[in-house]
Each structure stands twice: as C-alpha cells, then as structure tokens.
C-alpha cells in the first residue's frame, strides 16, 4: 500500500500528515539513529579493548577513539560502493551466526558435563514490577532494533510486495530463536551475579568455558557489532535522504554522488552527529532513551495502519495481515511506554521533551512559506556548496 522508502517516517506521514512525520524524522535524526549507532560503536570498542585490559575497564578515551574510527570507516564504505556494503553485511552476519552457535554448543557441553545448577536458579531475584519489566523489555529490544531496517530501503528492493514479507517471515523467527538460545547459554554457564556485574558478558562467558581460546569470543562479538553498525548506517542514510527529498530536511541531504549514486551528504552528516555522541559511555541510559522513543513512534506507526484500515478500507493492499496482530502489538507498545515512563521519568522525559522541541522547528523552517530572502539565500548557498564539495546532484536532475 505504501511502497516508499523511509519506514515509519513514510507510514506515519501517509496516515497522519507532515507534522507527525517530521517529528519522527527529527527524533531519528538526533536520537534514534546516531545514539543507536554510537551504542553499537562503543560496544565494538569495548569488546576489542577488553582482552588488553582483562583486570580493569579500558580507558574511556581509547573506547571513544576506536568507536570513532569504526564509524568513520563504515561511513566511507557506504559512501564509496553499495556492493561493498552488502558484502560487508553478509560476511559479518555469517560471523554473528557462527559466534552464537559457538556460544550455544559450548553451553550444551557445559550442561552435559553435569553443571546444571545455574539454570535451576536462573529466575532467582526476578521482580514482577510492571515498570521494571518495561525497562527490561526496552534494554532487550535494543538487540532487535534492526528488525525494520528493510522497510527503510523499500524502493531499492526487487519486487518488494513479494520479497519484503518473505524476508520478515524468515528473519524474525530465526533471529528470535538464535538470540533466545544465546541468552539461555549465558545463564547456563554464568551465575546471576556474574551476569549482573559483567560489563562485557561474552568475554566473561568465554573466559569461564573456552579456556585458551577465550579470545575468539570478543573477536566474534566485535564482528557482530560491525555488521549491525554497517546495516544501521546504510538504512538510516536512506531515511534522511527520503526526508530531505520530501522537503523536511535541507536539500543538501537529498543529494547523491554523480558517479556512485550514493547519498554521500546524508552519510557524512549522520557520521558527524554520531561522533558527537561518542563522548557519552553510559550505554544503558542511552539504550533506554532510544528504545522508549522508538517504541512511541512504532506505536504511532501501527496506530496509523489501523487508522488507514478504517479510513481507506477500499484501497489496494498487496500485503495484508490479520488485525489481531497489530492490535496486540499496539497494546504491548502502549504498556511498555507508559510503565517505562513511570519507572524512569527523567530519561524517558528527556526523549519526549526533545521530540516536542521539533514542533517549533517544523513551524519555522518547514511550514513557514514566506521566509525572509536572506534566509532563503543562505539555504541555497549551503545546498550549492555541499553539491560542489561532495560532487553530488539531486536525484531527479542533472544539475543543482
């Protein structure tokens, strides 16, 4: 029904109009995407450096520097060649699956050796407070945050009506099963206290069970994070490219390279924003803010689906789902957002306040049509400068 790139941005815009769509884009621009990328890059750096500092936490400056290097490296690859991006993604996805299989089979060997005591006490100390459950969901859901990336590049898919549902039906059950088995594996080998105090869980796991080859696990986890970061950079650049094409961001961000046809300004802008967020190493707080804001917009997106089922019942829908599924999803998202807010009002409130700040930004820079000539001239000069600097042009023209 909506064969557009942009994911939730396109869906919210189609259902509720320009302002809600812009607010999603605003949140994605400064919260969802760069913060998520920063978390992934920092995780990569921690796993790379932890074997060098086995008895203490690696230096914060070293973590931030390594995270910045991998962010810039993957941005360059995304700017240079899309085929390279897919090859990197395929390679590191294979590494991720291999790492998870090693984790699972190593834990099976541990269990068959007679060590079952950790699984028997796995749920010890569990709380049933709704707010704590919601916060735990958000922290866990961050691992699945790439589940909708394919929707951001719908226009680049071959036969999206056929391949998009197929990809979802195959990938979601496989990823859920593999991640669930990996978590069971961790709890089979490690005690609850070890899980709680460990800063890099895979390293603690490998040191306890893999012996002399324990170094292989942090290497595999680092490779997993590279794949995740690469996919996020690729998908998010298309989101902002579509937003700029619709007039919700500066025209410069919608420019594409004249030879490689990649959205270079969008990629570089997102890299710069991500680098500024690497100064924070409080990964848990960043995860909570990102997941809460993402859940709010996912709630809006699913509500839009239900709204369009009501307002546009006759419109052709090549991909249809049973209404029970989005209704259950909507209720779940509502529960998570409300109870997480009561559990962490300051952190979630920061995210909500920043989204609200997008309203005056929209009114001034998007809706206000009679802008002063000096402002229009400044915007045009900026767009032309970016076009010349990056050798880029608008998607549908030969010249700026």
Short mmCIF file of C-alpha atoms in Angstrom, two decimals:
data_model
loop_
_atom_site.label_atom_id
_atom_site.label_comp_id
_atom_site.label_asym_id
_atom_site.label_seq_id
_atom_site.Cartn_x
_atom_site.Cartn_y
_atom_site.Cartn_z
CA UNK A 1 0.00 0.00 0.00
CA UNK A 2 2.91 2.38 0.76
CA UNK A 3 5.81 1.27 -1.49
CA UNK A 4 8.11 4.06 -0.27
CA UNK A 5 11.47 4.06 1.43
CA UNK A 6 11.66 5.62 4.88
CA UNK A 7 9.98 3.00 7.06
CA UNK A 8 8.00 4.51 9.93
CA UNK A 9 8.57 8.00 8.53
CA UNK A 10 6.68 7.11 5.35
CA UNK A 11 3.92 5.26 7.21
CA UNK A 12 3.31 7.98 9.81
CA UNK A 13 3.30 10.65 7.10
CA UNK A 14 0.79 8.75 4.99
CA UNK A 15 -1.53 8.18 7.96
CA UNK A 16 -1.27 11.39 10.00
CA UNK A 17 0.33 14.05 7.82
CA UNK A 18 3.52 16.09 7.66
CA UNK A 19 3.96 17.24 11.28
CA UNK A 20 3.96 13.77 12.91
CA UNK A 21 6.21 12.51 10.10
CA UNK A 22 8.63 15.38 10.68
CA UNK A 23 8.68 14.70 14.42
CA UNK A 24 9.69 11.11 13.69
CA UNK A 25 12.41 12.35 11.35
CA UNK A 26 13.54 14.87 13.97
CA UNK A 27 13.74 12.16 16.62
CA UNK A 28 15.52 9.77 14.28
CA UNK A 29 17.97 12.46 13.22
CA UNK A 30 19.20 13.33 16.71
CA UNK A 31 18.12 10.46 18.99
CA UNK A 32 17.27 7.13 17.37
CA UNK A 33 19.89 6.71 14.67
CA UNK A 34 23.01 8.48 15.99
CA UNK A 35 22.52 7.25 19.54
CA UNK A 36 21.92 3.69 18.36
CA UNK A 37 24.99 3.89 16.13
CA UNK A 38 27.05 5.33 18.98
CA UNK A 39 25.99 2.49 21.31
CA UNK A 40 26.94 -0.12 18.71
CA UNK A 41 30.29 1.53 18.01
CA UNK A 42 31.09 1.81 21.74
CA UNK A 43 30.18 -1.86 22.20
CA UNK A 44 32.57 -2.78 19.39
CA UNK A 45 35.34 -0.76 21.02
CA UNK A 46 34.79 -2.32 24.46
CA UNK A 47 34.96 -5.87 23.10
CA UNK A 48 38.07 -5.10 21.06
CA UNK A 49 39.88 -3.50 24.00
CA UNK A 50 38.72 -5.70 26.89
CA UNK A 51 41.27 -8.50 26.22
CA UNK A 52 44.02 -5.87 26.51
CA UNK A 53 42.74 -4.75 29.93
CA UNK A 54 41.46 -8.02 31.43
CA UNK A 55 41.57 -6.85 35.05
CA UNK A 56 40.01 -3.41 34.67
CA UNK A 57 37.84 -1.26 32.44
CA UNK A 58 39.57 0.01 29.26
CA UNK A 59 40.36 3.75 29.18
CA UNK A 60 37.36 5.85 28.17
CA UNK A 61 39.40 7.82 25.64
CA UNK A 62 40.54 4.62 23.94
CA UNK A 63 36.96 3.33 23.72
CA UNK A 64 35.70 6.57 22.18
CA UNK A 65 38.62 6.70 19.72
CA UNK A 66 38.14 3.12 18.48
CA UNK A 67 34.38 3.73 18.20
CA UNK A 68 35.02 6.86 16.13
CA UNK A 69 37.41 5.01 13.82
CA UNK A 70 34.97 2.18 13.04
CA UNK A 71 32.13 4.68 12.50
CA UNK A 72 34.18 6.68 10.00
CA UNK A 73 35.48 3.55 8.26
CA UNK A 74 31.99 2.14 7.66
CA UNK A 75 30.72 5.55 6.56
CA UNK A 76 33.45 5.68 3.90
CA UNK A 77 32.47 2.22 2.65
CA UNK A 78 28.82 3.27 2.44
CA UNK A 79 29.82 6.38 0.51
CA UNK A 80 32.03 4.50 -1.91
CA UNK A 81 30.14 1.42 -3.07
CA UNK A 82 26.78 -0.18 -2.22
CA UNK A 83 28.06 -3.62 -3.30
CA UNK A 84 30.82 -3.35 -0.72
CA UNK A 85 28.19 -2.58 1.89
CA UNK A 86 26.25 -5.75 1.11
CA UNK A 87 29.42 -7.86 1.10
CA UNK A 88 30.45 -6.49 4.49
CA UNK A 89 26.93 -7.13 5.77
CA UNK A 90 26.84 -10.72 4.52
CA UNK A 91 30.28 -11.50 5.95
CA UNK A 92 29.60 -10.14 9.41
CA UNK A 93 26.13 -11.66 9.54
CA UNK A 94 27.78 -15.04 9.00
CA UNK A 95 30.24 -14.21 11.79
CA UNK A 96 27.34 -13.32 14.09
CA UNK A 97 25.58 -16.63 13.46
CA UNK A 98 28.85 -18.54 13.98
CA UNK A 99 29.50 -16.73 17.28
CA UNK A 100 26.01 -17.52 18.56
CA UNK A 101 26.33 -21.17 17.53
CA UNK A 102 29.67 -21.45 19.35
CA UNK A 103 28.03 -19.93 22.43
CA UNK A 104 25.11 -22.35 22.29
CA UNK A 105 27.12 -25.54 21.71
CA UNK A 106 29.72 -24.57 24.32
CA UNK A 107 26.92 -24.17 26.86
CA UNK A 108 25.47 -27.56 25.86
CA UNK A 109 28.84 -29.18 26.54
CA UNK A 110 28.91 -27.41 29.91
CA UNK A 111 25.42 -28.68 30.78
CA UNK A 112 26.14 -32.25 29.70
CA UNK A 113 29.21 -32.15 31.94
CA UNK A 114 26.79 -32.02 34.87
CA UNK A 115 26.73 -28.27 35.56
CA UNK A 116 23.00 -27.54 35.70
CA UNK A 117 22.89 -25.51 38.91
CA UNK A 118 22.86 -22.11 37.19
CA UNK A 119 19.76 -22.87 35.11
CA UNK A 120 17.93 -24.05 38.23
CA UNK A 121 18.47 -20.63 39.83
CA UNK A 122 18.11 -18.56 36.65
CA UNK A 123 14.91 -16.77 37.71
CA UNK A 124 16.05 -16.12 41.27
CA UNK A 125 15.53 -12.49 42.32
CA UNK A 126 13.14 -11.76 39.46
CA UNK A 127 10.82 -8.81 40.02
CA UNK A 128 7.24 -8.53 38.79
CA UNK A 129 7.04 -4.72 38.91
CA UNK A 130 5.48 -3.50 35.63
CA UNK A 131 7.94 -0.62 35.34
CA UNK A 132 10.95 -2.90 35.77
CA UNK A 133 9.53 -5.35 33.22
CA UNK A 134 9.04 -2.50 30.72
CA UNK A 135 12.60 -1.23 31.26
CA UNK A 136 13.95 -4.76 30.83
CA UNK A 137 11.98 -5.13 27.60
CA UNK A 138 13.46 -1.91 26.24
CA UNK A 139 17.01 -2.96 27.08
CA UNK A 140 16.45 -6.35 25.45
CA UNK A 141 14.61 -4.98 22.43
CA UNK A 142 17.62 -2.86 21.52
CA UNK A 143 19.26 -6.06 20.26
CA UNK A 144 16.40 -6.41 17.78
CA UNK A 145 16.38 -2.76 16.73
CA UNK A 146 17.34 -3.59 13.14
CA UNK A 147 14.17 -5.60 12.59
CA UNK A 148 12.59 -2.87 10.44
CA UNK A 149 15.66 -1.67 8.51
CA UNK A 150 14.47 -3.31 5.29
CA UNK A 151 11.43 -1.03 5.32
CA UNK A 152 13.76 1.97 5.08
CA UNK A 153 15.01 0.85 1.64
CA UNK A 154 11.75 -0.43 0.11
CA UNK A 155 12.34 1.50 -3.13
CA UNK A 156 15.65 -0.33 -3.65
CA UNK A 157 14.11 -3.81 -3.26
CA UNK A 158 13.29 -6.01 -6.20
CA UNK A 159 9.60 -6.94 -6.09
CA UNK A 160 9.02 -5.58 -2.52
CA UNK A 161 5.48 -6.98 -2.29
CA UNK A 162 6.96 -10.46 -2.56
CA UNK A 163 10.42 -10.17 -1.03
CA UNK A 164 9.66 -7.92 1.96
CA UNK A 165 7.14 -10.31 3.60
CA UNK A 166 9.40 -13.25 2.76
CA UNK A 167 12.38 -11.59 4.45
CA UNK A 168 10.30 -10.82 7.55
CA UNK A 169 8.86 -14.33 7.80
CA UNK A 170 12.31 -15.91 7.55
CA UNK A 171 14.47 -13.49 9.52
CA UNK A 172 12.29 -12.70 12.54
CA UNK A 173 11.76 -16.30 13.77
CA UNK A 174 15.39 -17.21 13.08
CA UNK A 175 16.82 -14.17 14.89
CA UNK A 176 14.43 -14.57 17.84
CA UNK A 177 15.31 -18.26 18.22
CA UNK A 178 19.06 -17.71 17.96
CA UNK A 179 19.05 -14.80 20.43
CA UNK A 180 16.88 -16.73 22.90
CA UNK A 181 19.25 -19.71 22.73
CA UNK A 182 22.23 -17.40 23.28
CA UNK A 183 20.65 -15.95 26.43
CA UNK A 184 19.88 -19.42 27.76
CA UNK A 185 23.50 -20.33 27.05
CA UNK A 186 24.78 -17.39 29.10
CA UNK A 187 22.57 -18.28 32.07
CA UNK A 188 23.57 -21.94 31.82
CA UNK A 189 27.25 -21.11 32.27
CA UNK A 190 27.21 -17.94 34.39
CA UNK A 191 25.61 -17.26 37.75
CA UNK A 192 23.08 -14.46 38.15
CA UNK A 193 25.67 -12.32 39.96
CA UNK A 194 28.21 -12.81 37.16
CA UNK A 195 25.62 -11.74 34.59
CA UNK A 196 24.73 -8.63 36.60
CA UNK A 197 28.28 -7.39 37.25
CA UNK A 198 29.82 -8.26 33.87
CA UNK A 199 30.50 -5.27 31.62
CA UNK A 200 31.16 -7.46 28.55
CA UNK A 201 29.13 -10.62 29.01
CA UNK A 202 30.58 -12.60 26.10
CA UNK A 203 34.11 -12.10 27.48
CA UNK A 204 33.07 -13.35 30.93
CA UNK A 205 31.36 -16.33 29.28
CA UNK A 206 34.35 -17.23 27.10
CA UNK A 207 36.86 -16.88 29.95
CA UNK A 208 34.85 -19.35 32.02
CA UNK A 209 34.24 -22.00 29.38
CA UNK A 210 36.62 -21.66 26.40
CA UNK A 211 39.93 -21.56 28.22
CA UNK A 212 42.92 -20.77 25.98
CA UNK A 213 40.74 -19.82 23.02
CA UNK A 214 38.64 -17.37 25.05
CA UNK A 215 39.98 -14.54 22.90
CA UNK A 216 37.88 -15.73 19.96
CA UNK A 217 34.56 -14.73 21.53
CA UNK A 218 35.22 -10.97 21.94
CA UNK A 219 36.54 -11.00 18.37
CA UNK A 220 33.33 -12.57 17.07
CA UNK A 221 31.14 -10.20 19.10
CA UNK A 222 33.08 -7.22 17.75
CA UNK A 223 32.48 -8.53 14.23
CA UNK A 224 28.76 -8.82 15.04
CA UNK A 225 28.61 -5.18 16.09
CA UNK A 226 30.39 -4.11 12.89
CA UNK A 227 27.66 -5.82 10.87
CA UNK A 228 24.94 -4.16 12.94
CA UNK A 229 26.53 -0.72 12.61
CA UNK A 230 27.04 -1.15 8.88
CA UNK A 231 23.38 -2.06 8.36
CA UNK A 232 22.20 0.86 10.50
CA UNK A 233 24.34 3.37 8.59
CA UNK A 234 23.07 2.07 5.25
CA UNK A 235 19.38 2.10 6.24
CA UNK A 236 19.36 5.41 8.13
CA UNK A 237 21.06 7.31 5.32
CA UNK A 238 18.13 6.36 3.09
CA UNK A 239 15.67 7.58 5.72
CA UNK A 240 17.19 11.06 5.81
CA UNK A 241 17.59 11.06 2.05
CA UNK A 242 13.83 10.48 1.69
CA UNK A 243 13.07 13.11 4.35
CA UNK A 244 15.15 15.72 2.52
CA UNK A 245 13.54 14.74 -0.78
CA UNK A 246 10.15 15.50 0.82
CA UNK A 247 11.32 18.93 1.99
CA UNK A 248 11.58 18.04 5.69
CA UNK A 249 15.37 18.39 5.77
CA UNK A 250 17.83 20.60 3.86
CA UNK A 251 18.04 19.79 0.15
CA UNK A 252 21.75 19.06 0.52
CA UNK A 253 20.98 15.84 2.42
CA UNK A 254 18.99 14.53 -0.57
CA UNK A 255 21.93 14.88 -2.97
CA UNK A 256 23.56 11.78 -4.46
CA UNK A 257 27.08 11.18 -5.74
CA UNK A 258 27.28 11.74 -9.50
CA UNK A 259 29.30 8.55 -10.09
CA UNK A 260 28.39 6.10 -7.34
CA UNK A 261 24.77 7.24 -6.80
CA UNK A 262 25.15 7.02 -3.00
CA UNK A 263 23.68 9.67 -0.61
CA UNK A 264 27.08 10.99 0.47
CA UNK A 265 25.93 14.19 2.29
CA UNK A 266 23.36 12.19 4.28
CA UNK A 267 26.00 9.63 5.28
CA UNK A 268 28.55 12.25 6.29
CA UNK A 269 26.02 14.29 8.27
CA UNK A 270 24.95 11.20 10.22
CA UNK A 271 28.58 10.28 10.86
CA UNK A 272 29.26 13.73 12.35
CA UNK A 273 26.21 13.56 14.65
CA UNK A 274 27.20 10.05 15.78
CA UNK A 275 30.75 11.17 16.56
CA UNK A 276 29.46 13.92 18.85
CA UNK A 277 27.53 11.33 20.89
CA UNK A 278 30.58 9.11 21.45
CA UNK A 279 31.62 11.33 24.37
CA UNK A 280 28.98 9.53 26.46
CA UNK A 281 29.79 5.97 27.53
CA UNK A 282 26.65 5.40 29.65
CA UNK A 283 25.34 2.75 27.26
CA UNK A 284 22.46 1.59 29.46
CA UNK A 285 20.91 5.06 29.75
CA UNK A 286 21.32 5.67 26.03
CA UNK A 287 19.63 2.33 25.29
CA UNK A 288 16.64 3.21 27.45
CA UNK A 289 16.11 6.62 25.84
CA UNK A 290 16.47 5.23 22.31
CA UNK A 291 14.17 2.26 22.91
CA UNK A 292 11.48 4.38 24.61
CA UNK A 293 11.40 6.95 21.79
CA UNK A 294 11.43 4.20 19.16
CA UNK A 295 8.53 2.43 20.88
CA UNK A 296 6.50 5.66 20.87
CA UNK A 297 6.94 6.09 17.13
CA UNK A 298 6.35 2.40 16.44
CA UNK A 299 3.10 2.79 18.38
CA UNK A 300 2.17 5.72 16.10
CA UNK A 301 3.07 3.72 13.01
CA UNK A 302 0.91 0.74 14.00
CA UNK A 303 -1.91 3.09 15.01
CA UNK A 304 -1.64 4.59 11.54
CA UNK A 305 -2.07 1.15 9.99
CA UNK A 306 -5.29 0.63 11.95
CA UNK A 307 -6.45 4.17 11.15
CA UNK A 308 -5.98 3.64 7.41
CA UNK A 309 -7.83 0.33 7.60
CA UNK A 310 -10.76 2.41 8.89
CA UNK A 311 -10.48 5.48 6.64
CA UNK A 312 -9.29 3.77 3.44
CA UNK A 313 -10.97 0.35 3.52
CA UNK A 314 -11.13 0.01 -0.29
CA UNK A 315 -7.50 0.84 -1.03
CA UNK A 316 -5.49 -2.00 -2.59
CA UNK A 317 -3.30 -3.82 -0.05
CA UNK A 318 -0.95 -6.34 -1.68
CA UNK A 319 0.33 -7.25 1.80
CA UNK A 320 -2.40 -7.84 4.39
CA UNK A 321 -2.16 -9.03 7.98
CA UNK A 322 -4.81 -10.16 10.43
CA UNK A 323 -5.94 -7.18 12.53
CA UNK A 324 -5.35 -9.12 15.74
CA UNK A 325 -1.58 -8.85 15.23
CA UNK A 326 -1.32 -5.02 15.03
CA UNK A 327 -3.86 -4.62 17.86
CA UNK A 328 -1.80 -6.85 20.19
CA UNK A 329 1.36 -5.04 19.08
CA UNK A 330 -0.27 -1.66 19.79
CA UNK A 331 -1.34 -2.71 23.29
CA UNK A 332 2.15 -4.04 24.04
CA UNK A 333 3.86 -0.82 22.89
CA UNK A 334 1.44 1.27 24.95
CA UNK A 335 2.18 -0.82 28.05
CA UNK A 336 5.94 -0.50 27.55
CA UNK A 337 5.92 3.26 27.04
CA UNK A 338 3.57 4.08 29.95
CA UNK A 339 5.18 1.85 32.57
CA UNK A 340 8.72 2.67 31.49
CA UNK A 341 7.90 6.38 31.89
CA UNK A 342 6.76 5.82 35.49
CA UNK A 343 9.88 3.75 36.19
CA UNK A 344 12.35 6.18 34.55
CA UNK A 345 10.53 9.53 34.22
CA UNK A 346 13.66 11.64 33.74
CA UNK A 347 15.27 9.55 30.99
CA UNK A 348 12.05 8.97 29.07
CA UNK A 349 11.03 12.59 29.70
CA UNK A 350 14.25 13.80 28.06
CA UNK A 351 13.31 11.91 24.91
CA UNK A 352 9.73 13.24 24.91
CA UNK A 353 10.89 16.82 25.51
CA UNK A 354 13.34 16.64 22.64
CA UNK A 355 10.63 15.34 20.30
CA UNK A 356 8.33 18.20 21.40
CA UNK A 357 11.11 20.65 20.53
CA UNK A 358 10.61 19.60 16.92
CA UNK A 359 7.21 21.33 16.76
CA UNK A 360 8.54 24.94 16.67
CA UNK A 361 11.34 23.78 14.35
CA UNK A 362 8.71 22.46 11.93
CA UNK A 363 6.59 25.61 12.14
CA UNK A 364 9.53 27.92 11.48
CA UNK A 365 11.61 26.04 8.92
CA UNK A 366 9.05 23.83 7.14
CA UNK A 367 5.54 25.28 7.32
CA UNK A 368 6.50 28.97 7.16
CA UNK A 369 6.38 29.62 3.42
CA UNK A 370 7.20 33.37 3.31
CA UNK A 371 10.70 33.16 4.73
CA UNK A 372 12.97 36.23 4.51
CA UNK A 373 15.07 36.43 1.35
CA UNK A 374 18.31 36.35 3.32
CA UNK A 375 17.31 33.01 4.87
CA UNK A 376 16.35 31.52 1.50
CA UNK A 377 19.61 32.77 0.02
CA UNK A 378 21.62 31.23 2.87
CA UNK A 379 19.88 27.87 2.37
CA UNK A 380 20.52 27.93 -1.38
CA UNK A 381 24.18 28.81 -0.84
CA UNK A 382 24.54 25.94 1.61
CA UNK A 383 22.98 23.48 -0.85
CA UNK A 384 25.20 24.64 -3.73
CA UNK A 385 28.32 24.48 -1.54
CA UNK A 386 27.52 20.90 -0.50
CA UNK A 387 26.85 19.95 -4.12
CA UNK A 388 30.25 21.26 -5.22
CA UNK A 389 32.12 19.92 -2.21
CA UNK A 390 30.81 16.35 -2.49
CA UNK A 391 30.27 16.30 -6.29
CA UNK A 392 26.59 15.49 -5.78
CA UNK A 393 23.35 16.37 -7.56
CA UNK A 394 19.62 15.98 -6.81
CA UNK A 395 18.26 12.54 -7.60
CA UNK A 396 15.96 13.66 -10.41
CA UNK A 397 18.15 16.19 -12.20
CA UNK A 398 21.46 16.63 -13.95
CA UNK A 399 22.35 19.84 -12.15
CA UNK A 400 21.55 21.66 -8.91
#
